[in-house]
Coordinates of C-alpha atoms in Angstrom, one line a residue:
M1 CA -5.7 9.6 14.7
P2 CA -7.5 12.9 13.6
D3 CA -7.2 15.9 15.7
F4 CA -8.0 19.8 15.7
I5 CA -5.6 22.3 16.9
Y6 CA -8.3 24.8 17.4
P7 CA -11.5 23.2 18.1
G8 CA -13.1 26.0 19.5
A9 CA -13.4 27.3 15.7
F10 CA -16.3 25.2 15.2
A11 CA -18.4 27.7 17.4
L12 CA -18.2 29.9 13.8
L13 CA -20.7 27.3 12.5
L14 CA -23.5 28.6 14.7
G15 CA -23.2 31.7 12.2
I16 CA -25.2 29.5 9.8
P17 CA -28.5 29.0 11.7
F18 CA -28.3 32.6 13.1
V19 CA -28.3 34.2 9.6
Y20 CA -31.3 31.8 8.6
I21 CA -33.1 32.8 11.7
L22 CA -32.6 36.5 10.9
R23 CA -33.5 36.4 7.3
S24 CA -36.8 34.4 8.3
L25 CA -37.5 37.1 10.7
K26 CA -37.0 39.6 7.8
L27 CA -34.1 41.2 9.9
F28 CA -31.2 40.3 7.8
S29 CA -32.8 40.5 4.1
R30 CA -31.5 42.6 1.1
I31 CA -33.3 45.5 0.3
S32 CA -35.5 45.0 -2.7
F33 CA -38.3 46.7 -4.5
P34 CA -41.0 44.2 -5.8
L35 CA -42.3 45.0 -9.5
I36 CA -45.8 43.3 -10.2
L37 CA -46.3 42.6 -13.9
Q38 CA -49.9 42.2 -14.8
D39 CA -52.0 42.5 -18.0
W40 CA -54.8 45.0 -17.7
G41 CA -57.6 43.2 -16.2
G42 CA -55.7 39.8 -16.7
K43 CA -53.9 37.2 -14.6
L44 CA -51.1 38.2 -12.3
F45 CA -47.7 37.0 -13.9
V46 CA -46.1 34.4 -11.8
W47 CA -42.6 33.6 -12.5
N48 CA -42.0 29.8 -13.0
N49 CA -38.3 28.9 -13.7
R50 CA -37.4 25.5 -12.2
P51 CA -33.7 25.4 -13.4
A52 CA -33.0 29.0 -12.0
A53 CA -34.5 27.9 -8.8
F54 CA -32.3 24.8 -8.6
A55 CA -29.3 27.1 -9.4
R56 CA -29.9 29.6 -6.9
L57 CA -30.4 26.7 -4.5
L58 CA -27.2 25.0 -5.5
S59 CA -25.2 28.5 -5.4
S60 CA -26.6 28.8 -1.6
G61 CA -25.2 25.2 -0.9
C62 CA -21.9 26.0 -2.4
V63 CA -21.5 28.9 -0.1
I64 CA -22.3 26.8 2.8
I65 CA -20.0 24.3 2.1
G66 CA -17.3 26.6 1.5
Y67 CA -18.1 28.5 4.7
I68 CA -17.8 25.1 6.5
C69 CA -14.7 24.2 4.8
L70 CA -13.2 27.6 6.0
V71 CA -14.1 26.8 9.7
I72 CA -12.7 23.7 9.4
A73 CA -9.4 25.3 8.2
V74 CA -9.5 27.4 11.0
A75 CA -9.7 24.7 13.7
N76 CA -6.8 23.3 11.9
P77 CA -7.1 19.7 11.3
V78 CA -4.2 17.3 11.9
I79 CA -3.5 13.5 11.8
H80 CA -1.0 12.3 14.3
H81 CA 0.8 9.3 13.0
E82 CA 3.1 7.1 15.6
E83 CA 6.0 5.7 14.2
R84 CA 8.5 3.3 15.9
V85 CA 12.1 4.3 15.7
Y86 CA 14.4 1.4 16.6
T87 CA 17.6 2.2 18.5
S88 CA 19.1 -0.9 18.3
R89 CA 19.8 -3.6 15.4
G90 CA 17.3 -6.0 14.5
A91 CA 17.7 -9.3 12.5
D92 CA 18.8 -9.5 8.7
I93 CA 16.8 -11.7 6.5
V94 CA 17.5 -12.1 2.6
F95 CA 14.9 -13.6 0.7
V96 CA 16.2 -16.0 -2.3
L97 CA 13.0 -16.3 -4.8
D98 CA 13.1 -18.7 -7.4
T99 CA 11.6 -17.4 -10.8
S100 CA 12.0 -20.2 -13.0
P101 CA 9.0 -20.7 -15.4
S102 CA 7.4 -23.5 -13.2
M103 CA 6.8 -20.9 -10.5
A104 CA 3.8 -19.7 -12.7
A105 CA 2.1 -22.9 -11.9
R106 CA -1.3 -22.6 -10.0
D107 CA -1.5 -25.3 -7.4
I108 CA -1.4 -23.9 -3.9
G109 CA -4.1 -21.0 -4.4
S110 CA -5.8 -19.0 -6.9
M111 CA -2.6 -17.2 -7.8
T112 CA 0.6 -18.6 -9.2
R113 CA 3.3 -20.0 -6.9
L114 CA 5.2 -16.7 -7.5
D115 CA 2.4 -14.5 -6.5
N116 CA 1.4 -16.6 -3.7
A117 CA 5.3 -16.3 -2.2
R118 CA 5.1 -12.6 -3.0
Q119 CA 2.0 -11.9 -1.2
A120 CA 3.1 -13.9 1.9
I121 CA 6.7 -12.0 1.8
H122 CA 4.6 -8.6 1.7
T123 CA 2.7 -9.7 5.2
F124 CA 5.9 -11.3 6.7
V125 CA 7.6 -7.8 6.3
E126 CA 4.7 -5.7 7.4
Q127 CA 4.4 -7.7 10.6
N128 CA 8.3 -7.6 11.3
T129 CA 9.1 -4.1 11.8
G130 CA 12.7 -3.2 12.9
V131 CA 14.0 -5.8 10.7
S132 CA 16.3 -5.4 7.4
F133 CA 15.2 -7.1 4.5
G134 CA 17.2 -8.2 1.3
L135 CA 16.0 -9.9 -1.8
V136 CA 17.7 -12.2 -4.3
V137 CA 16.2 -13.3 -7.4
M138 CA 17.1 -16.7 -8.8
A139 CA 16.7 -18.8 -11.9
S140 CA 19.4 -20.0 -14.2
E141 CA 21.4 -17.1 -12.8
A142 CA 21.1 -15.1 -9.6
A143 CA 21.4 -11.7 -8.3
V144 CA 20.8 -9.4 -5.4
V145 CA 17.9 -6.8 -6.5
V146 CA 17.6 -5.5 -2.7
P147 CA 20.5 -5.5 -0.2
P148 CA 19.4 -5.7 3.2
T149 CA 17.4 -2.5 4.1
M150 CA 14.6 -1.4 6.3
D151 CA 13.1 0.9 3.7
T152 CA 10.3 -1.5 2.9
L153 CA 9.0 0.8 0.4
S154 CA 12.0 0.1 -2.3
F155 CA 11.8 -3.5 -1.0
F156 CA 8.2 -3.8 -2.2
D157 CA 8.8 -2.0 -5.4
K158 CA 11.4 -4.4 -6.5
L159 CA 9.6 -7.6 -5.1
D160 CA 6.6 -6.3 -7.1
S161 CA 8.4 -6.0 -10.3
I162 CA 9.6 -9.6 -10.4
V163 CA 8.6 -11.5 -13.7
V164 CA 8.6 -15.2 -14.0
G165 CA 11.5 -16.3 -16.5
E166 CA 13.2 -13.1 -16.3
W167 CA 16.2 -14.7 -15.1
G168 CA 16.2 -18.0 -17.1
S169 CA 14.6 -21.4 -17.0
G170 CA 16.5 -23.2 -14.5
S171 CA 17.2 -23.3 -10.6
A172 CA 20.7 -22.2 -9.7
I173 CA 20.2 -22.9 -5.8
G174 CA 23.8 -22.9 -4.9
T175 CA 24.6 -19.4 -6.9
G176 CA 21.3 -17.9 -5.1
L177 CA 22.3 -18.9 -1.5
S178 CA 26.1 -17.8 -2.2
T179 CA 24.7 -14.5 -3.4
A180 CA 22.8 -14.0 -0.4
V181 CA 25.7 -15.1 1.9
Y182 CA 28.0 -12.7 0.1
H183 CA 25.7 -9.7 1.1
L184 CA 25.2 -11.0 4.9
V185 CA 28.8 -11.6 5.7
A186 CA 29.9 -8.4 6.8
S187 CA 26.4 -8.0 8.8
Q188 CA 26.7 -7.0 12.3
A189 CA 22.8 -7.9 12.8
P190 CA 22.6 -10.1 16.0
K191 CA 20.7 -12.7 13.7
K192 CA 21.1 -13.6 10.0
C193 CA 19.4 -15.8 7.9
I194 CA 18.3 -16.9 4.4
V195 CA 15.0 -17.6 3.3
L196 CA 15.0 -19.5 -0.1
I197 CA 11.7 -20.3 -1.8
T198 CA 11.9 -22.5 -4.5
D199 CA 9.8 -25.3 -6.5
G200 CA 12.7 -27.5 -8.0
E201 CA 15.9 -29.1 -7.6
N202 CA 19.4 -27.4 -8.4
N203 CA 20.1 -27.8 -12.1
A204 CA 22.0 -24.7 -12.9
G205 CA 24.9 -22.7 -12.3
F206 CA 28.6 -23.6 -11.1
I207 CA 28.2 -23.5 -7.0
H208 CA 27.1 -26.7 -5.3
P209 CA 24.0 -25.8 -3.1
E210 CA 25.6 -27.6 0.1
T211 CA 28.9 -25.8 -0.4
A212 CA 27.0 -22.5 -0.4
A213 CA 25.1 -23.8 2.6
L214 CA 28.2 -24.7 4.6
L215 CA 29.7 -21.3 3.9
A216 CA 26.6 -19.7 5.3
S217 CA 26.9 -21.9 8.4
K218 CA 30.4 -20.7 8.8
Y219 CA 29.4 -17.3 9.2
E220 CA 26.6 -18.0 11.4
I221 CA 23.9 -17.4 8.7
A222 CA 20.9 -19.9 9.1
V223 CA 19.3 -21.1 6.0
Y224 CA 15.8 -22.0 5.4
L225 CA 14.5 -23.7 2.6
L226 CA 10.9 -23.7 1.4
G227 CA 9.8 -26.2 -1.3
I228 CA 6.5 -24.7 -2.9
G229 CA 4.2 -26.7 -4.8
T230 CA 2.4 -30.0 -5.0
N231 CA 3.3 -33.2 -6.8
G232 CA 1.5 -34.4 -10.0
S233 CA -0.1 -32.7 -13.1
V234 CA -0.8 -28.9 -12.3
P235 CA -2.1 -26.0 -14.6
F236 CA 0.5 -23.9 -15.8
E237 CA 0.6 -20.6 -18.1
Y238 CA 3.6 -18.7 -18.9
V239 CA 4.3 -15.7 -21.0
D240 CA 8.0 -15.8 -22.1
P241 CA 9.3 -12.5 -21.3
T242 CA 12.1 -12.7 -24.0
T243 CA 9.9 -14.0 -27.0
G244 CA 6.5 -13.0 -26.0
R245 CA 5.3 -16.8 -26.5
V246 CA 2.5 -18.3 -24.2
Y247 CA 3.0 -21.7 -22.6
S248 CA -0.3 -22.9 -21.2
G249 CA -1.4 -26.3 -20.0
M250 CA -0.5 -28.8 -17.4
F251 CA 2.8 -29.9 -16.3
D252 CA 4.3 -32.8 -14.1
S253 CA 5.4 -31.2 -10.9
S254 CA 7.7 -33.2 -8.8
F255 CA 11.3 -32.6 -7.0
D256 CA 13.5 -34.1 -4.7
T257 CA 12.7 -33.0 -1.3
R258 CA 15.8 -34.9 0.0
S259 CA 18.3 -32.8 -1.7
L260 CA 16.7 -29.6 -0.3
E261 CA 16.6 -31.2 3.2
Q262 CA 20.3 -31.9 3.1
I263 CA 20.8 -28.3 1.9
A264 CA 19.0 -26.9 5.0
L265 CA 20.8 -29.1 7.5
A266 CA 24.2 -28.0 6.1
G267 CA 23.2 -24.5 6.5
N268 CA 22.1 -25.1 10.3
G269 CA 18.3 -24.5 9.1
R270 CA 15.5 -26.4 8.4
Y271 CA 13.5 -27.4 5.3
Y272 CA 9.8 -26.8 5.1
N273 CA 7.2 -28.3 2.4
V274 CA 4.6 -26.1 1.5
Q275 CA 1.6 -27.2 -0.4
N276 CA -1.1 -24.5 0.6
V277 CA -1.3 -20.8 1.4
E278 CA -1.9 -21.9 4.9
D279 CA 1.3 -23.8 5.3
L280 CA 3.3 -20.8 3.7
S281 CA 2.1 -18.2 6.0
S282 CA 2.5 -20.7 9.0
V283 CA 6.2 -21.4 8.1
L284 CA 7.1 -17.9 7.7
G285 CA 5.5 -17.1 11.0
T286 CA 7.7 -19.9 12.5
I287 CA 10.9 -18.4 10.8
A288 CA 10.0 -15.1 12.3
R289 CA 10.0 -16.6 15.9
H290 CA 13.1 -18.2 15.4
E291 CA 15.0 -15.1 14.1
R292 CA 13.2 -12.7 16.5
V293 CA 15.5 -10.2 18.2
V294 CA 14.7 -8.1 21.4
Q295 CA 15.2 -4.2 20.3
S296 CA 14.8 -1.1 22.2
Y297 CA 13.0 1.7 20.4
Y298 CA 10.9 5.1 21.0
M299 CA 7.7 6.2 19.6
K300 CA 7.9 9.4 17.0
V301 CA 5.0 11.0 16.5
N302 CA 4.6 12.7 12.8
D303 CA 1.9 15.5 12.5
F304 CA 0.2 15.9 9.0
Y305 CA -1.7 19.3 8.5
Y306 CA -4.8 19.4 6.1
Y307 CA -6.0 22.8 6.3
D308 CA -4.6 24.1 2.9
R309 CA -6.8 21.3 1.4
F310 CA -10.0 22.6 3.3
V311 CA -8.9 26.2 2.0
L312 CA -8.8 25.0 -1.7
I313 CA -12.1 23.3 -1.4
A314 CA -13.8 26.6 0.0
L315 CA -12.2 28.6 -2.7
I316 CA -13.5 26.3 -5.4
A317 CA -17.1 26.2 -3.6
F318 CA -17.1 30.0 -3.3
S319 CA -15.9 30.4 -7.2
L320 CA -18.5 28.0 -8.2
A321 CA -21.3 30.2 -6.4
W322 CA -20.1 33.2 -7.7
C323 CA -20.0 31.7 -11.4
I324 CA -23.6 30.5 -10.8
R325 CA -24.9 33.9 -9.7
R326 CA -23.3 36.1 -12.2
L327 CA -22.9 34.0 -15.3
Y328 CA -26.1 32.1 -15.2
L329 CA -28.6 33.9 -13.1
K330 CA -27.2 37.2 -14.1
E331 CA -27.5 38.6 -10.8
V332 CA -25.4 42.0 -10.3
V333 CA -25.5 41.5 -6.3

């Protein structure tokens, strides 16, 4: 919330109308000696230079703006930002995100399946503070790109940089799950879970998905599987990151949900069928409730001061006024 350390400094703003009142009463005006130019027996010379008049008005406006900014700087503006600092451990949640080419399909919203999943994860992470999040990308191969961390900025940076097809064209679900399990086994978090988002069946890798799910269950890691996408002919556009070739058109979308249900069951979790954006948000909300941990915390207030910015604006305004007066209007004083 915005605040001022010395709000009484705003009384200095009364100096602006005070100066103009004195000037209107001729009590605070510069000493001048008028020189009247007139032809003999002719008309009185009238100075009519609209650009110069506008420049003088602009110069006065810059002086006023500069003065107001200096007053604000003296008042010392500050914004108080409250930050929740947790003193106890929350849950560890690792997302395993399918990046196979079929995730470029557009059938659960205006964006691709991957972009919809990415946006939902963004919202999920922002709403669940105190939780450590990790990220595993999966296609023909799988790799952890973010180990469980509370640094949401680095998490989002990696999440947003994911490209469809970068890790191959298959879906190594078993490899993706086992990679996530490996990075959760040693965790001391009170709750641990894996959220795998895919639109296909296991068709790559050397680790059977149920084997990886049973390993997760052994270490008390819950496994949630989200089958994303609809069945039937769906629009599809994909740029191969290796060759640059564009694939566009329609493709037949279908996968066996029973195998995914078996994997989730073996991992002591649940399988969810996601066919639209609302389903995706609802499912992630349900998972958040299941994995919620009561944590202790305190509020830390961080102060951000902005007086230096107003001083800079004032200097720019005064400099502009000086340039107009001296360089354009050629005034001496």
